[in-house]
Short mmCIF file of C-alpha atoms and ligand atoms in Angstrom, two decimals:
data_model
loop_
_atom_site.label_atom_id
_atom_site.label_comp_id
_atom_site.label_asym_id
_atom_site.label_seq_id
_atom_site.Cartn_x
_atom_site.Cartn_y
_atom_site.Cartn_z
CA UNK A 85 59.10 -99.87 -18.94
CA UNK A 86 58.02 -100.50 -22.01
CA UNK A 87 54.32 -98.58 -23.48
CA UNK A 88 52.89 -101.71 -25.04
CA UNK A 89 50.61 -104.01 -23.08
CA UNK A 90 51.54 -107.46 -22.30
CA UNK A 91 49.62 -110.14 -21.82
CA UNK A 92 50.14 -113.06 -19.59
CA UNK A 93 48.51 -116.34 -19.90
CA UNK A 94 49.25 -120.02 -19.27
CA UNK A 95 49.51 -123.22 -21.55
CA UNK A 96 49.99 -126.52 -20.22
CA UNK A 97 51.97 -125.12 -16.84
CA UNK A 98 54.06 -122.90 -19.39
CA UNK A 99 54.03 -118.86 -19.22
CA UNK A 100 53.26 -116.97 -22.22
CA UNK A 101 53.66 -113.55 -22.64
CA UNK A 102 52.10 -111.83 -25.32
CA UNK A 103 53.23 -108.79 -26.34
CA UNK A 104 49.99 -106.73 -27.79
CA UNK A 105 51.51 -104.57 -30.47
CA UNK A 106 47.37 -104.91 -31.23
CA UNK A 107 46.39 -103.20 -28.53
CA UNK A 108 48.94 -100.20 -28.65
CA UNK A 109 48.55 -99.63 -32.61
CA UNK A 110 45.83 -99.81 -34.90
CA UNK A 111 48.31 -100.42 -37.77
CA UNK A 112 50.18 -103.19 -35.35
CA UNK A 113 53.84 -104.19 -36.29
CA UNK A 114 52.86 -102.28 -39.77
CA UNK A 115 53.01 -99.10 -37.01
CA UNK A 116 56.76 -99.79 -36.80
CA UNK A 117 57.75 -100.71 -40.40
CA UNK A 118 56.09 -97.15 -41.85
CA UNK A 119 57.40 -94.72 -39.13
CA UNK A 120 60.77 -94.42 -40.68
CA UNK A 121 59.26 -94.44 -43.85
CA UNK A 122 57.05 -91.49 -43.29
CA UNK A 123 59.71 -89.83 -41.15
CA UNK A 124 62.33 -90.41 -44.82
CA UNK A 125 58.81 -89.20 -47.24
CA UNK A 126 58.31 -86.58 -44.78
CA UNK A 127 62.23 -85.39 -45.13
CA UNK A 128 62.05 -85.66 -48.66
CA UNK A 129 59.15 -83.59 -49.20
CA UNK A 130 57.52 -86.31 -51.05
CA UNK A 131 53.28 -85.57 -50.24
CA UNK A 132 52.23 -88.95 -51.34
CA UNK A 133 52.47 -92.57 -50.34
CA UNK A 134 52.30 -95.26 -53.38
CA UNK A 135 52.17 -99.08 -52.01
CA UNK A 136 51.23 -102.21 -53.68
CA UNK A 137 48.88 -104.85 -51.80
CA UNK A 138 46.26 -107.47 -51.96
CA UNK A 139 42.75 -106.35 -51.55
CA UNK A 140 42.68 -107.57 -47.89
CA UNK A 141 45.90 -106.72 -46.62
CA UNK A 142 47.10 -105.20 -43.50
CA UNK A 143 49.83 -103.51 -45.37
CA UNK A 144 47.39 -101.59 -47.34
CA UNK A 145 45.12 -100.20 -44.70
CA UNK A 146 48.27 -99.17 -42.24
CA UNK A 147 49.27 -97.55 -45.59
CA UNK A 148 46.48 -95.54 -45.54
CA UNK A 149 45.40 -95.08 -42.23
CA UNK A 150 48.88 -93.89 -41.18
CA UNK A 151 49.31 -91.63 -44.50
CA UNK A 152 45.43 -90.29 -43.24
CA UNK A 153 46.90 -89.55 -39.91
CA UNK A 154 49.87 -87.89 -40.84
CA UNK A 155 48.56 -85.52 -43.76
CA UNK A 156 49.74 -87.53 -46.89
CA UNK A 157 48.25 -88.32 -50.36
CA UNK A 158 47.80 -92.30 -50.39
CA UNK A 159 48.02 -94.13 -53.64
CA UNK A 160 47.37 -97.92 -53.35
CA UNK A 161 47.91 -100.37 -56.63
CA UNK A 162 45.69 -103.37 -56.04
CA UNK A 163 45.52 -106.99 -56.95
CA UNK A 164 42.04 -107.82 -59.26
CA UNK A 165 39.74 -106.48 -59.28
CA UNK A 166 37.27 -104.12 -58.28
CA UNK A 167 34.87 -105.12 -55.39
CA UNK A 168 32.53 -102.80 -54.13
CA UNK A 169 31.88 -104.46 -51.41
CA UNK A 170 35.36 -105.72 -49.92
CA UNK A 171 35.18 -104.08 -46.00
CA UNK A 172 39.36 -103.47 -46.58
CA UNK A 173 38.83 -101.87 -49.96
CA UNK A 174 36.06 -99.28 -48.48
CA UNK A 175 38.37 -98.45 -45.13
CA UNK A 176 41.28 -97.50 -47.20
CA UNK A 177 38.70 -95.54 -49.24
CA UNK A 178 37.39 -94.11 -46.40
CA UNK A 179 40.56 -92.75 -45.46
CA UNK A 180 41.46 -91.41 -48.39
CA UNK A 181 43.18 -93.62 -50.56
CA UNK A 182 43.36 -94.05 -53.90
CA UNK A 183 42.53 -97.25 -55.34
CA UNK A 184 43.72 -98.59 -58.74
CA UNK A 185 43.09 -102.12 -59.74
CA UNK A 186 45.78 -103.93 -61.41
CA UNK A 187 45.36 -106.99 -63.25
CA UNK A 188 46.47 -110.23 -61.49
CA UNK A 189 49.17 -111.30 -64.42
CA UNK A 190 50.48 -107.22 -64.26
CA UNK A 191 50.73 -107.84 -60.27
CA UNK A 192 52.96 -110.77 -60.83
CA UNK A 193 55.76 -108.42 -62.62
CA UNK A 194 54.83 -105.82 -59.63
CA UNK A 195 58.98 -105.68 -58.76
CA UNK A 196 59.78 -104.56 -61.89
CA UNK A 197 56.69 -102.17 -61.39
CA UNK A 198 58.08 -100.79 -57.78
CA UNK A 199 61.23 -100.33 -59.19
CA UNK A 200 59.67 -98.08 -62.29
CA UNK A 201 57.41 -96.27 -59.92
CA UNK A 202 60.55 -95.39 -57.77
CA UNK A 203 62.93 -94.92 -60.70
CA UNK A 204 59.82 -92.02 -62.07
CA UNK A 205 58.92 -90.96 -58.66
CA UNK A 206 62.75 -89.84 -58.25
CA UNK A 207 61.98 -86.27 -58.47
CA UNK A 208 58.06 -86.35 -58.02
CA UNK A 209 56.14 -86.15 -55.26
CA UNK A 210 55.85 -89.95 -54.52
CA UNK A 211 57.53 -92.25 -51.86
CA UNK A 212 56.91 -95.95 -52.62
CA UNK A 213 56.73 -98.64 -50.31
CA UNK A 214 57.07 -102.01 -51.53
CA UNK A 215 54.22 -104.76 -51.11
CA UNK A 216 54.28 -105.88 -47.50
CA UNK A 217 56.39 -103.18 -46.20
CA UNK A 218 59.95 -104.81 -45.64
CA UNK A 219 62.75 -102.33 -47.11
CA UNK A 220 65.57 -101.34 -45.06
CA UNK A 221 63.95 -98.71 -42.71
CA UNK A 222 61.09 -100.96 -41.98
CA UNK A 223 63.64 -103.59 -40.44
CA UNK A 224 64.96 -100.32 -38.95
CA UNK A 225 61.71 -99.25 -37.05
CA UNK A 226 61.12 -103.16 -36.27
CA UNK A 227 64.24 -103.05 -33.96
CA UNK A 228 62.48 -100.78 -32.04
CA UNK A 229 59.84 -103.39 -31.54
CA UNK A 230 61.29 -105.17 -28.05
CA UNK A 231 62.59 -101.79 -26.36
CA UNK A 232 61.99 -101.30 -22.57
CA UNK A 233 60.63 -105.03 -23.01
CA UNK A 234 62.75 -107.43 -20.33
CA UNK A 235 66.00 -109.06 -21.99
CA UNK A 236 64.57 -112.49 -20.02
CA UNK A 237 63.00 -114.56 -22.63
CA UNK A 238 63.93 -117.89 -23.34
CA UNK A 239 62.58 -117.99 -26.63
CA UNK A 240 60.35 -115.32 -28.98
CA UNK A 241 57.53 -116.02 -31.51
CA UNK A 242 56.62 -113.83 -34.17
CA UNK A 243 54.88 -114.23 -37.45
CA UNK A 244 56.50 -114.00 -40.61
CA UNK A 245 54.63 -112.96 -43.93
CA UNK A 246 57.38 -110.84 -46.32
CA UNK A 247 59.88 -111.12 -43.30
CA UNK A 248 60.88 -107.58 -42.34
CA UNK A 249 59.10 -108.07 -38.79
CA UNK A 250 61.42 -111.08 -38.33
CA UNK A 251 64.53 -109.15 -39.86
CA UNK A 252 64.04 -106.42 -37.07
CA UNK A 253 63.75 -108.65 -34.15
CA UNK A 254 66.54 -111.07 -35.00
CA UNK A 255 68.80 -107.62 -35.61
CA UNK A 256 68.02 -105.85 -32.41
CA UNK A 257 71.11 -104.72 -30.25
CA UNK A 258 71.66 -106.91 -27.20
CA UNK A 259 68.80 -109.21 -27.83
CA UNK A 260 69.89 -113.13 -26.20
CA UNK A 261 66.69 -114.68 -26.48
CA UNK A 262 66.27 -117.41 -29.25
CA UNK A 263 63.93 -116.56 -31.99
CA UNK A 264 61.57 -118.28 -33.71
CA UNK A 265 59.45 -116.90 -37.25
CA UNK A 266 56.43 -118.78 -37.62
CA UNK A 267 55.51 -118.48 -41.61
CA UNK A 268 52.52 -118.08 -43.03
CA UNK A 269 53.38 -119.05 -46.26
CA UNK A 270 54.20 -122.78 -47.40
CA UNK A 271 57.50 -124.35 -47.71
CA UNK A 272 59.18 -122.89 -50.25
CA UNK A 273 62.67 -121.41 -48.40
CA UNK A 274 63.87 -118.22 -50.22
CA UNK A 275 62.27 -116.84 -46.93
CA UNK A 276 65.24 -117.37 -44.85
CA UNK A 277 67.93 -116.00 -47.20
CA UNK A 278 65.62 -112.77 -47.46
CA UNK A 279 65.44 -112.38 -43.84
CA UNK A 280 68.71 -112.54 -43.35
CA UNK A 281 69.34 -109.93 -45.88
CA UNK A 282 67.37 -107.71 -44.76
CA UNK A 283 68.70 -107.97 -41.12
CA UNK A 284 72.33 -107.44 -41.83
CA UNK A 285 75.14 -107.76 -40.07
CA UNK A 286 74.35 -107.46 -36.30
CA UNK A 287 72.17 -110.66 -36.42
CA UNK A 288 71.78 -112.80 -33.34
CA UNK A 289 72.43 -116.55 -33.52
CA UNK A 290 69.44 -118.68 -32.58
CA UNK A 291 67.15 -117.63 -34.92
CA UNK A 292 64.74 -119.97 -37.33
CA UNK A 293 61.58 -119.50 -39.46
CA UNK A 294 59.20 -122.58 -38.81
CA UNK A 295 57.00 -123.64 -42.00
CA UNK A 296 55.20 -126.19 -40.38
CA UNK A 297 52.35 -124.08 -39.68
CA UNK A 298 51.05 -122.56 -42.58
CA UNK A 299 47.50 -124.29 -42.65
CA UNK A 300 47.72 -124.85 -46.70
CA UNK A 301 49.26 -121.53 -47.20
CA UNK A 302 48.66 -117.80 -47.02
CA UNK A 303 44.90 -116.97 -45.80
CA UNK A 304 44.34 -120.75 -45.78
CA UNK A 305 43.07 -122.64 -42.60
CA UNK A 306 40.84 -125.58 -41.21
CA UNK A 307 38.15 -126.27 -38.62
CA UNK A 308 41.04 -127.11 -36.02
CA UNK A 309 42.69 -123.71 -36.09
CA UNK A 310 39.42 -121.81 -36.05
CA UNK A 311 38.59 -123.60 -33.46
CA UNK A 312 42.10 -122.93 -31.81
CA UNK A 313 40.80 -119.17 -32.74
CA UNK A 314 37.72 -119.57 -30.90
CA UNK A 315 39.48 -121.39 -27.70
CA UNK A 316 42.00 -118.66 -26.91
CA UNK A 317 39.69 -115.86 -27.46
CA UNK A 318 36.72 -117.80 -25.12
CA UNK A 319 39.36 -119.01 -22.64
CA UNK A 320 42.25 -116.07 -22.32
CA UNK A 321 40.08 -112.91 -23.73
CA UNK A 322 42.71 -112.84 -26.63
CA UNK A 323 41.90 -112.28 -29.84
CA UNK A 324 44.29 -113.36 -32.72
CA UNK A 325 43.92 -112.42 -36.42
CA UNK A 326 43.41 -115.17 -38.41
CA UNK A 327 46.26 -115.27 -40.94
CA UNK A 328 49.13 -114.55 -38.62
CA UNK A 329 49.23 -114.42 -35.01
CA UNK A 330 46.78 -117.04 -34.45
CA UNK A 331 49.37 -118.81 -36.43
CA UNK A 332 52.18 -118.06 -33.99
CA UNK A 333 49.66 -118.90 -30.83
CA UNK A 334 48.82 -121.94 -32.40
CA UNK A 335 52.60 -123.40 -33.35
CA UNK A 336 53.68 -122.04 -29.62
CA UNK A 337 50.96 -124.05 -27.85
CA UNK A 338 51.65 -127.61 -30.32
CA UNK A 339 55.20 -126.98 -29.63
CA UNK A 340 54.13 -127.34 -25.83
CA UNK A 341 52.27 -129.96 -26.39
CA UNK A 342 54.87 -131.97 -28.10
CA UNK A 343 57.32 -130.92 -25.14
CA UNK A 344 60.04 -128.85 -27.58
CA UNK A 345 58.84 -126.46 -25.05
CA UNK A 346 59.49 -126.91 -21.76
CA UNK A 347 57.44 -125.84 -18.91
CA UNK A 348 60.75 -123.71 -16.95
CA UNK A 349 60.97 -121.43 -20.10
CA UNK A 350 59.89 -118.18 -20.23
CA UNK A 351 58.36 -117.15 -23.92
CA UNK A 352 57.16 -114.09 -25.57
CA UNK A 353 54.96 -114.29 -28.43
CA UNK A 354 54.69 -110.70 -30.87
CA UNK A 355 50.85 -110.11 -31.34
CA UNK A 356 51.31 -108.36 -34.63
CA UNK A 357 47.81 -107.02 -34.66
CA UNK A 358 45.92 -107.32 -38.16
CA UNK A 359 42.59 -107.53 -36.45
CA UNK A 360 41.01 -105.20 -39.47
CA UNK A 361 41.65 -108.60 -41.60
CA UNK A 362 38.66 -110.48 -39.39
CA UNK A 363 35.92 -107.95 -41.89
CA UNK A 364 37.70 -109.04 -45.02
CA UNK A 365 37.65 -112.72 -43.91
CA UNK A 366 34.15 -113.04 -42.66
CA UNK A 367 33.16 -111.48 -45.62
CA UNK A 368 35.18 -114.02 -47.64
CA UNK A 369 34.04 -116.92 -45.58
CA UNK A 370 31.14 -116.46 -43.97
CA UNK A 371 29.65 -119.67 -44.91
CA UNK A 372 32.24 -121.81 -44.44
CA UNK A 373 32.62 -120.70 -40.94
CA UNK A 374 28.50 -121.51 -40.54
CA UNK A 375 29.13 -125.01 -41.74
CA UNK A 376 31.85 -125.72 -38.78
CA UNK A 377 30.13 -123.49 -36.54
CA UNK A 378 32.42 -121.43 -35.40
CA UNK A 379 31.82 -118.03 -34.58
CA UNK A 380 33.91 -115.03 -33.83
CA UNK A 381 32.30 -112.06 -32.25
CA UNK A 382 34.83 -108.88 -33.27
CA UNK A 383 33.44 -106.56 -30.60
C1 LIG B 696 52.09 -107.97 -42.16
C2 LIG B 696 51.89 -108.77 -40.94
C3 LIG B 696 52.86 -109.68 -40.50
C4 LIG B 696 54.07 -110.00 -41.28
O1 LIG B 696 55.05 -109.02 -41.24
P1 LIG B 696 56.29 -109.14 -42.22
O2 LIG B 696 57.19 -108.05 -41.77
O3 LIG B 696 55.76 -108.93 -43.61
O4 LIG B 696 56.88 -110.49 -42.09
C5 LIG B 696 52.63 -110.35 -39.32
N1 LIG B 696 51.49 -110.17 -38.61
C6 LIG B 696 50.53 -109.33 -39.02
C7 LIG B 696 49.29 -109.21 -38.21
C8 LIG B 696 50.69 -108.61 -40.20
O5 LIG B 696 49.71 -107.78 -40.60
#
């Protein structure tokens, strides 16, 4: 029996189950790509966490909120500039961390960055987590991800942003079901290669990542999948974020549609969480949103 809620609805004669790593984690699948990390800083005596993010991102707030929780110093290099009133920003403030602004054209060279950070921070106090999250014992805690969940599933969505999620899942030890990514970010494929790097050896088969839902590209989207957003969360009480897993909902649902699913299989779609991203993008949006009339009510 597995701790983590799932969620059963119906598309179209076709059970979903959604697996609410949302509900069980306020950091979501970012809960299972730090714990190993902490667990290594922790071992290594290191007292504080350095990460790199956009001002918005999930990855930074799990940063902090999970350095908060567990006692360490949080350091987090940001993209831009500052914004005093970015809801993200003033959360990971809240908890603690602390926030340097780095100028867009800097960010761009940020590997080269990480790697100086980590090369410096070799016998400092600092553990550094790349942008995003995905090193090797993030894939690590992500294969942890499915356990004491049923080995019964036709096929598996998840969302894919820097791919360690994916990694995880596609690597996890006696796994049969097929697996499908569902990227957020447009076409361009160095996506796949990464993956599979980063899940190694004991990779399963049937695995894919899907680019034909990326709405424009990363933190893009259009009146039909807010509306999509506003559907599911009127008609099945779910509530997706709206960069990834409303993503995932929305490809599993077309695919339906379109009959590449059919109504005897049994799928499991990975809510990833990222709900704190719905402040950020109403703030971002706001009016946009009025024009199509669409609202989302967070509470
Ligand atoms: C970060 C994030 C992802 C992507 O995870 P990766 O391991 O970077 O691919 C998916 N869903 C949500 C909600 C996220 O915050």
């Amino acid at each position: 029996m597995s701790a983590i809620p799932i969620t059963k609805i119906n598309y179209s004669n076709t059970n979903i189950d959604v697996l609410r790593l949302d509900q069980a984690f306020p950091e979501g699948n970012k809960y299972f790509k730090l714990k190993n990390n902490l667990a290594a800083a922790k071992q290594e005596h290191k007292k504080t966490l350095l990460t790199f993010g956009g001002a918005f991102s999930n990855h930074l707030y799990a940063v902090a909120l999970a350095g908060h929780e567990q006692g360490f110093t949080t350091i987090g290099l940001v993209r831009g500039e500052e914004d005093l009133h970015n809801p993200t920003l003033n959360a990971v403030k809240e908890l603690g961390m602390e926030i340097h602004f780095i100028s867009r054209l800097a960010y761009q060279h940020k590997n080269t960055l990480e790697i100086l950070t980590s090369l410096r921070s070799g016998n400092s106090e600092m553990y550094v987590i790349p942008e995003g999250g995905s090193n090797s014992r993030a894939v690590d805690g992500a294969r942890d991800i499915l356990t004491g969940i049923e080995n019964n599933y036709s096929g598996i969505f998840c969302a894919v942003g820097t791919g360690g999620t994916l990694a995880g899942i596609i690597s996890t030890p006696g796994l049969s079901s097929a697996v499908t990514g569902i990227s957020t970010l447009k076409g361009n494929d160095t996506l796949t290669a990464s993956v599979k790097e980063l899940a190694g050896d004991q990779i399963i088969s049937d695995w894919h990542i899907d680019f034909n839902y990326h709405f424009g590209g990363y933190a893009q989207y259009d009146s039909h999948l807010m509306r999509f957003i506003e559907k599911i969360h009127v008609e099945y009480g779910l509530l997706t974020d709206p960069i990834y897993t409303s993503r995932v909902l929305y490809a599993v649902f077309d695919q339906i549609d379109k009959k590449m699913i059919d109504p005897q299989e049994k799928i499991l779609v990975i809510h990833t969480g990222g709900l704190q991203g719905w402040k950020g993008w109403n703030y971002r949006f706001n009016n946009k949103m009025d024009r199509d009339g669409i609202s989302i009510s967070l509470e």
